[in-house]
Amino acid sequence: DAMPPVSQWSGTPAIKGSTESMRMALLTLVLVGLQFTWGIEMTYCTPYLLQLGLTKSRISLVWVAGPLSGLIMQPVVGVIADRSKSKWGRRRPFMVGGTVVVSLCLLVLGWTKEIVASFVTEVELRKSCTITLAVLSIYAVDFAINAVQGSCRSLIVDTLPISKQQMGSSWASRMVAVGHLIGYGAGALDLGKIFGPTLGDTQFKQLTAIAAIALCVTVGTTCWAVTERVLISDGKDAQGEIGAVETVTQILKTATSLPPRIAAICFVQFWSWIGWFPFLFYSTTWVGEIYLRYDAPVEARQSDDTLGQVGRIGSMALIAFSTITFACSVMLPWFVEAPQDEKPGFTPRPPTRLAPMLIELEKYKPTLLTTWMISHCIFAGSMILAPFVTSLHGATVLVSWAITCWAPFTFMGVEINKISTAGNGHSYGHLNRDSIELEAGSSPVLHLAHFPDETPASTGEGSGVYLGILNLYTTLPQFVGTFISWAVFSILEPGKSPELAKEAHPDEHHSTDGPNGIAVCLFIGAISAVVAAYATTRLRHIH
């Protein structure tokens, strides 16, 4: 019986900083920059492409970039980085490389018109080149940012000992929420008044410049603060490598024969993500359209920087959304009954005044499943109203309500944990409720806690595969969502945006008489969330 290959390392992982909080903050800081960048892309890119004269149905095809890059980049970079023997460590070189690409492409995205104008003189050709360059930049940003994101998540897992994994995850969630808030906050401000023309003459240019700077600063700080251990030999050289192809085939093989509860969870995930997709990518544009069509004063409609206005109005709505998300992630664990095997090892100490009330509430705490189901219903209920909204206020209220859904996603780890425990008689580090964060536009990234002397390859083999499958069930519905939105826009709004594509001839604009295309997508998303809610109730009966 051959000895299993043993990896050899030099050095120990370390983080600069004198207090634990400082070390955690430095380790996870990179997520603020990442989330800020995602936020700008989600908020401003749809209206930006509309302004360049793309139709909505074509834009929906551009957004395949998100799920596609998540599906390809994170596993590929993960596999390559796992074997990297660079003296700088396995993760940081990818983080730095990816950041350089993202920053350059963000700037190209902001200044696409100017860059193209300096090479192309003919007007029509210039327009189409501008659109092509903008779309390519979005793809490049998506692919590179997924490489950075995958690597920084792995860095957190690689650096912390098992006892600190849970803490690392909750710091990661906090940083993601902070990044969201800063991103939407910056998007909602009138940056021209603050910076003048230094960073560019439109809101979008200024935001791409700030995002590029923020990403470089946060990634730079984390890379400076963290020292990784260096892989000398992964012990596999003699035994042949486990290739990426084998990893994929293993995932697909397992996906066809899932344990019933995991299959049921994946089913819920699939339907709920079809609902989330249009919300994540089009909600700001929708809020902006409602504003310009129903509420905007005349001078706002004739402004030179309509894109900046749509983005600012949409960002305001999303600030409400991210504040509620943040509050939910902090509050929910107190108000929801933890699954039996997930009772925390400590008792959350509520403020003294609240204690009697909370003890009383303990009797009525909803279970996790109930909460998850209710959240689908709230999302569905708010999105079903989308086609009937005719005021900015109404649109903002809907957008901020939708969010109660986020929190229950974080509870998926329990099942996977049961399997790894039952299947192998020993648990691979607890996949706690914070280990699964969701970033908009990407797949949920799950990581197993590794023991300090283990390589990722030797840890929780089964669990890793299940996490890959969960990834799959989050990514595939985004393709479905893309297709649905493409169909809806092709039928309802085949022309260019009357609010944003001002250079286009009025005949090329789509009419605004019928139902709003984005609202219809949100409505279809709501139906999908109803299916998810029904599927969640079925989970009760599956053991």
PDB file of N, CA and C in Angstrom, residues 324-395:
ATOM      1  N   ILE A 324     -29.950  47.070   4.633  1.00  0.00           N
ATOM      2  CA  ILE A 324     -30.808  46.000   5.152  1.00  0.00           C
ATOM      3  C   ILE A 324     -30.052  44.667   5.160  1.00  0.00           C
ATOM      4  N   THR A 325     -29.290  44.425   4.084  1.00  0.00           N
ATOM      5  CA  THR A 325     -28.491  43.184   4.031  1.00  0.00           C
ATOM      6  C   THR A 325     -27.571  43.092   5.234  1.00  0.00           C
ATOM      7  N   PHE A 326     -26.873  44.206   5.472  1.00  0.00           N
ATOM      8  CA  PHE A 326     -25.894  44.213   6.556  1.00  0.00           C
ATOM      9  C   PHE A 326     -26.594  43.967   7.885  1.00  0.00           C
ATOM     10  N   ALA A 327     -27.708  44.675   8.099  1.00  0.00           N
ATOM     11  CA  ALA A 327     -28.464  44.505   9.333  1.00  0.00           C
ATOM     12  C   ALA A 327     -28.928  43.059   9.478  1.00  0.00           C
ATOM     13  N   CYS A 328     -29.423  42.483   8.374  1.00  0.00           N
ATOM     14  CA  CYS A 328     -29.890  41.089   8.429  1.00  0.00           C
ATOM     15  C   CYS A 328     -28.768  40.146   8.811  1.00  0.00           C
ATOM     16  N   SER A 329     -27.577  40.363   8.216  1.00  0.00           N
ATOM     17  CA  SER A 329     -26.496  39.416   8.486  1.00  0.00           C
ATOM     18  C   SER A 329     -26.078  39.485   9.951  1.00  0.00           C
ATOM     19  N   VAL A 330     -26.261  40.654  10.569  1.00  0.00           N
ATOM     20  CA  VAL A 330     -25.907  40.782  11.981  1.00  0.00           C
ATOM     21  C   VAL A 330     -27.032  40.245  12.875  1.00  0.00           C
ATOM     22  N   MET A 331     -28.291  40.576  12.522  1.00  0.00           N
ATOM     23  CA  MET A 331     -29.421  40.275  13.397  1.00  0.00           C
ATOM     24  C   MET A 331     -29.969  38.861  13.269  1.00  0.00           C
ATOM     25  N   LEU A 332     -30.005  38.349  12.027  1.00  0.00           N
ATOM     26  CA  LEU A 332     -30.721  37.086  11.821  1.00  0.00           C
ATOM     27  C   LEU A 332     -30.317  35.936  12.736  1.00  0.00           C
ATOM     28  N   PRO A 333     -28.999  35.742  12.952  1.00  0.00           N
ATOM     29  CA  PRO A 333     -28.622  34.619  13.816  1.00  0.00           C
ATOM     30  C   PRO A 333     -29.303  34.683  15.189  1.00  0.00           C
ATOM     31  N   TRP A 334     -29.645  35.884  15.672  1.00  0.00           N
ATOM     32  CA  TRP A 334     -30.328  35.984  16.961  1.00  0.00           C
ATOM     33  C   TRP A 334     -31.778  35.556  16.870  1.00  0.00           C
ATOM     34  N   PHE A 335     -32.380  35.787  15.687  1.00  0.00           N
ATOM     35  CA  PHE A 335     -33.824  35.613  15.594  1.00  0.00           C
ATOM     36  C   PHE A 335     -34.240  34.296  14.948  1.00  0.00           C
ATOM     37  N   VAL A 336     -33.264  33.558  14.448  1.00  0.00           N
ATOM     38  CA  VAL A 336     -33.602  32.298  13.792  1.00  0.00           C
ATOM     39  C   VAL A 336     -33.041  31.150  14.606  1.00  0.00           C
ATOM     40  N   GLU A 337     -33.818  30.085  14.677  1.00  0.00           N
ATOM     41  CA  GLU A 337     -33.363  28.926  15.443  1.00  0.00           C
ATOM     42  C   GLU A 337     -32.260  28.232  14.648  1.00  0.00           C
ATOM     43  N   ALA A 338     -31.101  28.049  15.258  1.00  0.00           N
ATOM     44  CA  ALA A 338     -30.016  27.380  14.542  1.00  0.00           C
ATOM     45  C   ALA A 338     -30.355  25.905  14.394  1.00  0.00           C
ATOM     46  N   PRO A 339     -29.964  25.287  13.270  1.00  0.00           N
ATOM     47  CA  PRO A 339     -30.177  23.848  13.127  1.00  0.00           C
ATOM     48  C   PRO A 339     -29.506  23.127  14.296  1.00  0.00           C
ATOM     49  N   GLN A 340     -30.049  21.968  14.674  1.00  0.00           N
ATOM     50  CA  GLN A 340     -29.595  21.286  15.893  1.00  0.00           C
ATOM     51  C   GLN A 340     -28.077  21.172  16.015  1.00  0.00           C
ATOM     52  N   ASP A 341     -27.438  20.739  14.934  1.00  0.00           N
ATOM     53  CA  ASP A 341     -25.990  20.509  15.063  1.00  0.00           C
ATOM     54  C   ASP A 341     -25.208  21.785  14.829  1.00  0.00           C
ATOM     55  N   GLU A 342     -25.892  22.911  14.862  1.00  0.00           N
ATOM     56  CA  GLU A 342     -25.217  24.164  14.526  1.00  0.00           C
ATOM     57  C   GLU A 342     -25.313  25.145  15.671  1.00  0.00           C
ATOM     58  N   LYS A 343     -25.745  24.664  16.851  1.00  0.00           N
ATOM     59  CA  LYS A 343     -25.846  25.587  17.983  1.00  0.00           C
ATOM     60  C   LYS A 343     -24.458  26.149  18.246  1.00  0.00           C
ATOM     61  N   PRO A 344     -24.349  27.475  18.384  1.00  0.00           N
ATOM     62  CA  PRO A 344     -23.011  28.039  18.570  1.00  0.00           C
ATOM     63  C   PRO A 344     -22.421  27.578  19.893  1.00  0.00           C
ATOM     64  N   GLY A 345     -21.108  27.494  19.945  1.00  0.00           N
ATOM     65  CA  GLY A 345     -20.444  27.060  21.161  1.00  0.00           C
ATOM     66  C   GLY A 345     -20.501  28.140  22.225  1.00  0.00           C
ATOM     67  N   PHE A 346     -20.909  29.362  21.848  1.00  0.00           N
ATOM     68  CA  PHE A 346     -21.023  30.438  22.831  1.00  0.00           C
ATOM     69  C   PHE A 346     -22.459  30.937  22.739  1.00  0.00           C
ATOM     70  N   THR A 347     -22.909  31.641  23.757  1.00  0.00           N
ATOM     71  CA  THR A 347     -24.254  32.204  23.696  1.00  0.00           C
ATOM     72  C   THR A 347     -24.112  33.655  23.282  1.00  0.00           C
ATOM     73  N   PRO A 348     -24.789  34.074  22.188  1.00  0.00           N
ATOM     74  CA  PRO A 348     -24.676  35.486  21.845  1.00  0.00           C
ATOM     75  C   PRO A 348     -25.292  36.284  23.000  1.00  0.00           C
ATOM     76  N   ARG A 349     -24.535  37.223  23.568  1.00  0.00           N
ATOM     77  CA  ARG A 349     -25.067  37.966  24.719  1.00  0.00           C
ATOM     78  C   ARG A 349     -25.796  39.196  24.236  1.00  0.00           C
ATOM     79  N   PRO A 350     -27.129  39.196  24.338  1.00  0.00           N
ATOM     80  CA  PRO A 350     -27.850  40.386  23.905  1.00  0.00           C
ATOM     81  C   PRO A 350     -27.693  41.492  24.940  1.00  0.00           C
ATOM     82  N   PRO A 351     -27.906  42.760  24.522  1.00  0.00           N
ATOM     83  CA  PRO A 351     -27.874  43.846  25.503  1.00  0.00           C
ATOM     84  C   PRO A 351     -28.863  43.546  26.639  1.00  0.00           C
ATOM     85  N   THR A 352     -28.513  43.932  27.881  1.00  0.00           N
ATOM     86  CA  THR A 352     -29.301  43.542  29.067  1.00  0.00           C
ATOM     87  C   THR A 352     -30.779  43.887  28.930  1.00  0.00           C
ATOM     88  N   ARG A 353     -31.071  45.080  28.374  1.00  0.00           N
ATOM     89  CA  ARG A 353     -32.482  45.477  28.278  1.00  0.00           C
ATOM     90  C   ARG A 353     -33.270  44.530  27.381  1.00  0.00           C
ATOM     91  N   LEU A 354     -32.583  44.039  26.328  1.00  0.00           N
ATOM     92  CA  LEU A 354     -33.298  43.203  25.362  1.00  0.00           C
ATOM     93  C   LEU A 354     -33.450  41.765  25.847  1.00  0.00           C
ATOM     94  N   ALA A 355     -32.610  41.368  26.809  1.00  0.00           N
ATOM     95  CA  ALA A 355     -32.556  39.953  27.198  1.00  0.00           C
ATOM     96  C   ALA A 355     -33.929  39.331  27.492  1.00  0.00           C
ATOM     97  N   PRO A 356     -34.776  39.931  28.372  1.00  0.00           N
ATOM     98  CA  PRO A 356     -36.058  39.278  28.667  1.00  0.00           C
ATOM     99  C   PRO A 356     -36.904  39.077  27.410  1.00  0.00           C
ATOM    100  N   MET A 357     -36.886  40.094  26.539  1.00  0.00           N
ATOM    101  CA  MET A 357     -37.674  39.997  25.313  1.00  0.00           C
ATOM    102  C   MET A 357     -37.174  38.837  24.443  1.00  0.00           C
ATOM    103  N   LEU A 358     -35.841  38.740  24.347  1.00  0.00           N
ATOM    104  CA  LEU A 358     -35.275  37.693  23.501  1.00  0.00           C
ATOM    105  C   LEU A 358     -35.549  36.303  24.065  1.00  0.00           C
ATOM    106  N   ILE A 359     -35.553  36.193  25.379  1.00  0.00           N
ATOM    107  CA  ILE A 359     -35.841  34.883  25.989  1.00  0.00           C
ATOM    108  C   ILE A 359     -37.275  34.485  25.649  1.00  0.00           C
ATOM    109  N   GLU A 360     -38.160  35.460  25.686  1.00  0.00           N
ATOM    110  CA  GLU A 360     -39.563  35.214  25.331  1.00  0.00           C
ATOM    111  C   GLU A 360     -39.670  34.807  23.851  1.00  0.00           C
ATOM    112  N   LEU A 361     -38.916  35.540  23.024  1.00  0.00           N
ATOM    113  CA  LEU A 361     -38.962  35.275  21.581  1.00  0.00           C
ATOM    114  C   LEU A 361     -38.432  33.880  21.236  1.00  0.00           C
ATOM    115  N   GLU A 362     -37.502  33.410  22.058  1.00  0.00           N
ATOM    116  CA  GLU A 362     -36.863  32.103  21.838  1.00  0.00           C
ATOM    117  C   GLU A 362     -37.923  31.034  21.504  1.00  0.00           C
ATOM    118  N   LYS A 363     -39.094  31.134  22.199  1.00  0.00           N
ATOM    119  CA  LYS A 363     -40.135  30.122  21.992  1.00  0.00           C
ATOM    120  C   LYS A 363     -40.713  30.187  20.581  1.00  0.00           C
ATOM    121  N   TYR A 364     -40.661  31.394  19.992  1.00  0.00           N
ATOM    122  CA  TYR A 364     -41.332  31.543  18.695  1.00  0.00           C
ATOM    123  C   TYR A 364     -40.342  31.620  17.526  1.00  0.00           C
ATOM    124  N   LYS A 365     -39.087  31.306  17.809  1.00  0.00           N
ATOM    125  CA  LYS A 365     -38.096  31.460  16.735  1.00  0.00           C
ATOM    126  C   LYS A 365     -38.458  30.590  15.522  1.00  0.00           C
ATOM    127  N   PRO A 366     -38.431  31.165  14.319  1.00  0.00           N
ATOM    128  CA  PRO A 366     -38.674  30.337  13.145  1.00  0.00           C
ATOM    129  C   PRO A 366     -37.459  29.459  12.879  1.00  0.00           C
ATOM    130  N   THR A 367     -37.674  28.309  12.254  1.00  0.00           N
ATOM    131  CA  THR A 367     -36.516  27.489  11.899  1.00  0.00           C
ATOM    132  C   THR A 367     -35.885  28.095  10.656  1.00  0.00           C
ATOM    133  N   LEU A 368     -34.729  27.579  10.363  1.00  0.00           N
ATOM    134  CA  LEU A 368     -33.991  28.040   9.208  1.00  0.00           C
ATOM    135  C   LEU A 368     -34.798  27.888   7.923  1.00  0.00           C
ATOM    136  N   LEU A 369     -35.430  26.714   7.766  1.00  0.00           N
ATOM    137  CA  LEU A 369     -36.180  26.455   6.541  1.00  0.00           C
ATOM    138  C   LEU A 369     -37.326  27.447   6.373  1.00  0.00           C
ATOM    139  N   THR A 370     -38.030  27.701   7.483  1.00  0.00           N
ATOM    140  CA  THR A 370     -39.141  28.647   7.421  1.00  0.00           C
ATOM    141  C   THR A 370     -38.629  30.015   6.973  1.00  0.00           C
ATOM    142  N   THR A 371     -37.512  30.426   7.565  1.00  0.00           N
ATOM    143  CA  THR A 371     -36.957  31.742   7.212  1.00  0.00           C
ATOM    144  C   THR A 371     -36.600  31.787   5.737  1.00  0.00           C
ATOM    145  N   TRP A 372     -35.997  30.710   5.273  1.00  0.00           N
ATOM    146  CA  TRP A 372     -35.572  30.675   3.867  1.00  0.00           C
ATOM    147  C   TRP A 372     -36.797  30.779   2.967  1.00  0.00           C
ATOM    148  N   MET A 373     -37.857  30.048   3.347  1.00  0.00           N
ATOM    149  CA  MET A 373     -39.065  30.061   2.545  1.00  0.00           C
ATOM    150  C   MET A 373     -39.703  31.455   2.549  1.00  0.00           C
ATOM    151  N   ILE A 374     -39.800  32.050   3.755  1.00  0.00           N
ATOM    152  CA  ILE A 374     -40.400  33.387   3.866  1.00  0.00           C
ATOM    153  C   ILE A 374     -39.629  34.381   2.993  1.00  0.00           C
ATOM    154  N   SER A 375     -38.295  34.229   3.006  1.00  0.00           N
ATOM    155  CA  SER A 375     -37.497  35.187   2.229  1.00  0.00           C
ATOM    156  C   SER A 375     -37.804  35.081   0.733  1.00  0.00           C
ATOM    157  N   HIS A 376     -37.979  33.837   0.228  1.00  0.00           N
ATOM    158  CA  HIS A 376     -38.366  33.708  -1.185  1.00  0.00           C
ATOM    159  C   HIS A 376     -39.703  34.399  -1.433  1.00  0.00           C
ATOM    160  N   CYS A 377     -40.628  34.231  -0.470  1.00  0.00           N
ATOM    161  CA  CYS A 377     -41.963  34.822  -0.635  1.00  0.00           C
ATOM    162  C   CYS A 377     -41.887  36.351  -0.634  1.00  0.00           C
ATOM    163  N   ILE A 378     -41.061  36.912   0.259  1.00  0.00           N
ATOM    164  CA  ILE A 378     -40.936  38.376   0.301  1.00  0.00           C
ATOM    165  C   ILE A 378     -40.365  38.892  -1.021  1.00  0.00           C
ATOM    166  N   PHE A 379     -39.337  38.187  -1.510  1.00  0.00           N
ATOM    167  CA  PHE A 379     -38.723  38.581  -2.786  1.00  0.00           C
ATOM    168  C   PHE A 379     -39.778  38.520  -3.892  1.00  0.00           C
ATOM    169  N   ALA A 380     -40.503  37.393  -3.943  1.00  0.00           N
ATOM    170  CA  ALA A 380     -41.518  37.219  -4.986  1.00  0.00           C
ATOM    171  C   ALA A 380     -42.591  38.302  -4.863  1.00  0.00           C
ATOM    172  N   GLY A 381     -43.039  38.538  -3.613  1.00  0.00           N
ATOM    173  CA  GLY A 381     -44.100  39.518  -3.402  1.00  0.00           C
ATOM    174  C   GLY A 381     -43.703  40.905  -3.868  1.00  0.00           C
ATOM    175  N   SER A 382     -42.436  41.295  -3.582  1.00  0.00           N
ATOM    176  CA  SER A 382     -42.042  42.640  -3.983  1.00  0.00           C
ATOM    177  C   SER A 382     -41.814  42.722  -5.494  1.00  0.00           C
ATOM    178  N   MET A 383     -41.244  41.680  -6.097  1.00  0.00           N
ATOM    179  CA  MET A 383     -40.941  41.745  -7.531  1.00  0.00           C
ATOM    180  C   MET A 383     -42.182  41.620  -8.415  1.00  0.00           C
ATOM    181  N   ILE A 384     -43.232  40.932  -7.910  1.00  0.00           N
ATOM    182  CA  ILE A 384     -44.457  40.795  -8.697  1.00  0.00           C
ATOM    183  C   ILE A 384     -45.070  42.175  -8.941  1.00  0.00           C
ATOM    184  N   LEU A 385     -44.798  43.109  -8.018  1.00  0.00           N
ATOM    185  CA  LEU A 385     -45.363  44.448  -8.155  1.00  0.00           C
ATOM    186  C   LEU A 385     -44.605  45.312  -9.163  1.00  0.00           C
ATOM    187  N   ALA A 386     -43.395  44.845  -9.571  1.00  0.00           N
ATOM    188  CA  ALA A 386     -42.537  45.683 -10.418  1.00  0.00           C
ATOM    189  C   ALA A 386     -43.232  46.301 -11.638  1.00  0.00           C
ATOM    190  N   PRO A 387     -43.999  45.525 -12.416  1.00  0.00           N
ATOM    191  CA  PRO A 387     -44.582  46.132 -13.626  1.00  0.00           C
ATOM    192  C   PRO A 387     -45.574  47.260 -13.321  1.00  0.00           C
ATOM    193  N   PHE A 388     -46.052  47.355 -12.062  1.00  0.00           N
ATOM    194  CA  PHE A 388     -47.099  48.327 -11.764  1.00  0.00           C
ATOM    195  C   PHE A 388     -46.562  49.603 -11.121  1.00  0.00           C
ATOM    196  N   VAL A 389     -45.238  49.682 -10.982  1.00  0.00           N
ATOM    197  CA  VAL A 389     -44.669  50.837 -10.287  1.00  0.00           C
ATOM    198  C   VAL A 389     -44.572  52.038 -11.225  1.00  0.00           C
ATOM    199  N   THR A 390     -45.047  53.190 -10.768  1.00  0.00           N
ATOM    200  CA  THR A 390     -44.904  54.389 -11.611  1.00  0.00           C
ATOM    201  C   THR A 390     -44.313  55.549 -10.826  1.00  0.00           C
ATOM    202  N   SER A 391     -43.573  55.257  -9.753  1.00  0.00           N
ATOM    203  CA  SER A 391     -42.903  56.371  -9.072  1.00  0.00           C
ATOM    204  C   SER A 391     -41.573  55.901  -8.520  1.00  0.00           C
ATOM    205  N   LEU A 392     -40.657  56.851  -8.409  1.00  0.00           N
ATOM    206  CA  LEU A 392     -39.315  56.550  -7.905  1.00  0.00           C
ATOM    207  C   LEU A 392     -39.416  55.968  -6.498  1.00  0.00           C
ATOM    208  N   HIS A 393     -40.316  56.552  -5.701  1.00  0.00           N
ATOM    209  CA  HIS A 393     -40.459  56.101  -4.320  1.00  0.00           C
ATOM    210  C   HIS A 393     -40.853  54.620  -4.286  1.00  0.00           C
ATOM    211  N   GLY A 394     -41.837  54.271  -5.106  1.00  0.00           N
ATOM    212  CA  GLY A 394     -42.288  52.875  -5.162  1.00  0.00           C
ATOM    213  C   GLY A 394     -41.164  51.941  -5.571  1.00  0.00           C
ATOM    214  N   ALA A 395     -40.404  52.359  -6.584  1.00  0.00           N
ATOM    215  CA  ALA A 395     -39.309  51.521  -7.081  1.00  0.00           C
ATOM    216  C   ALA A 395     -38.263  51.298  -5.991  1.00  0.00           C
TER     217      ALA A 395
END
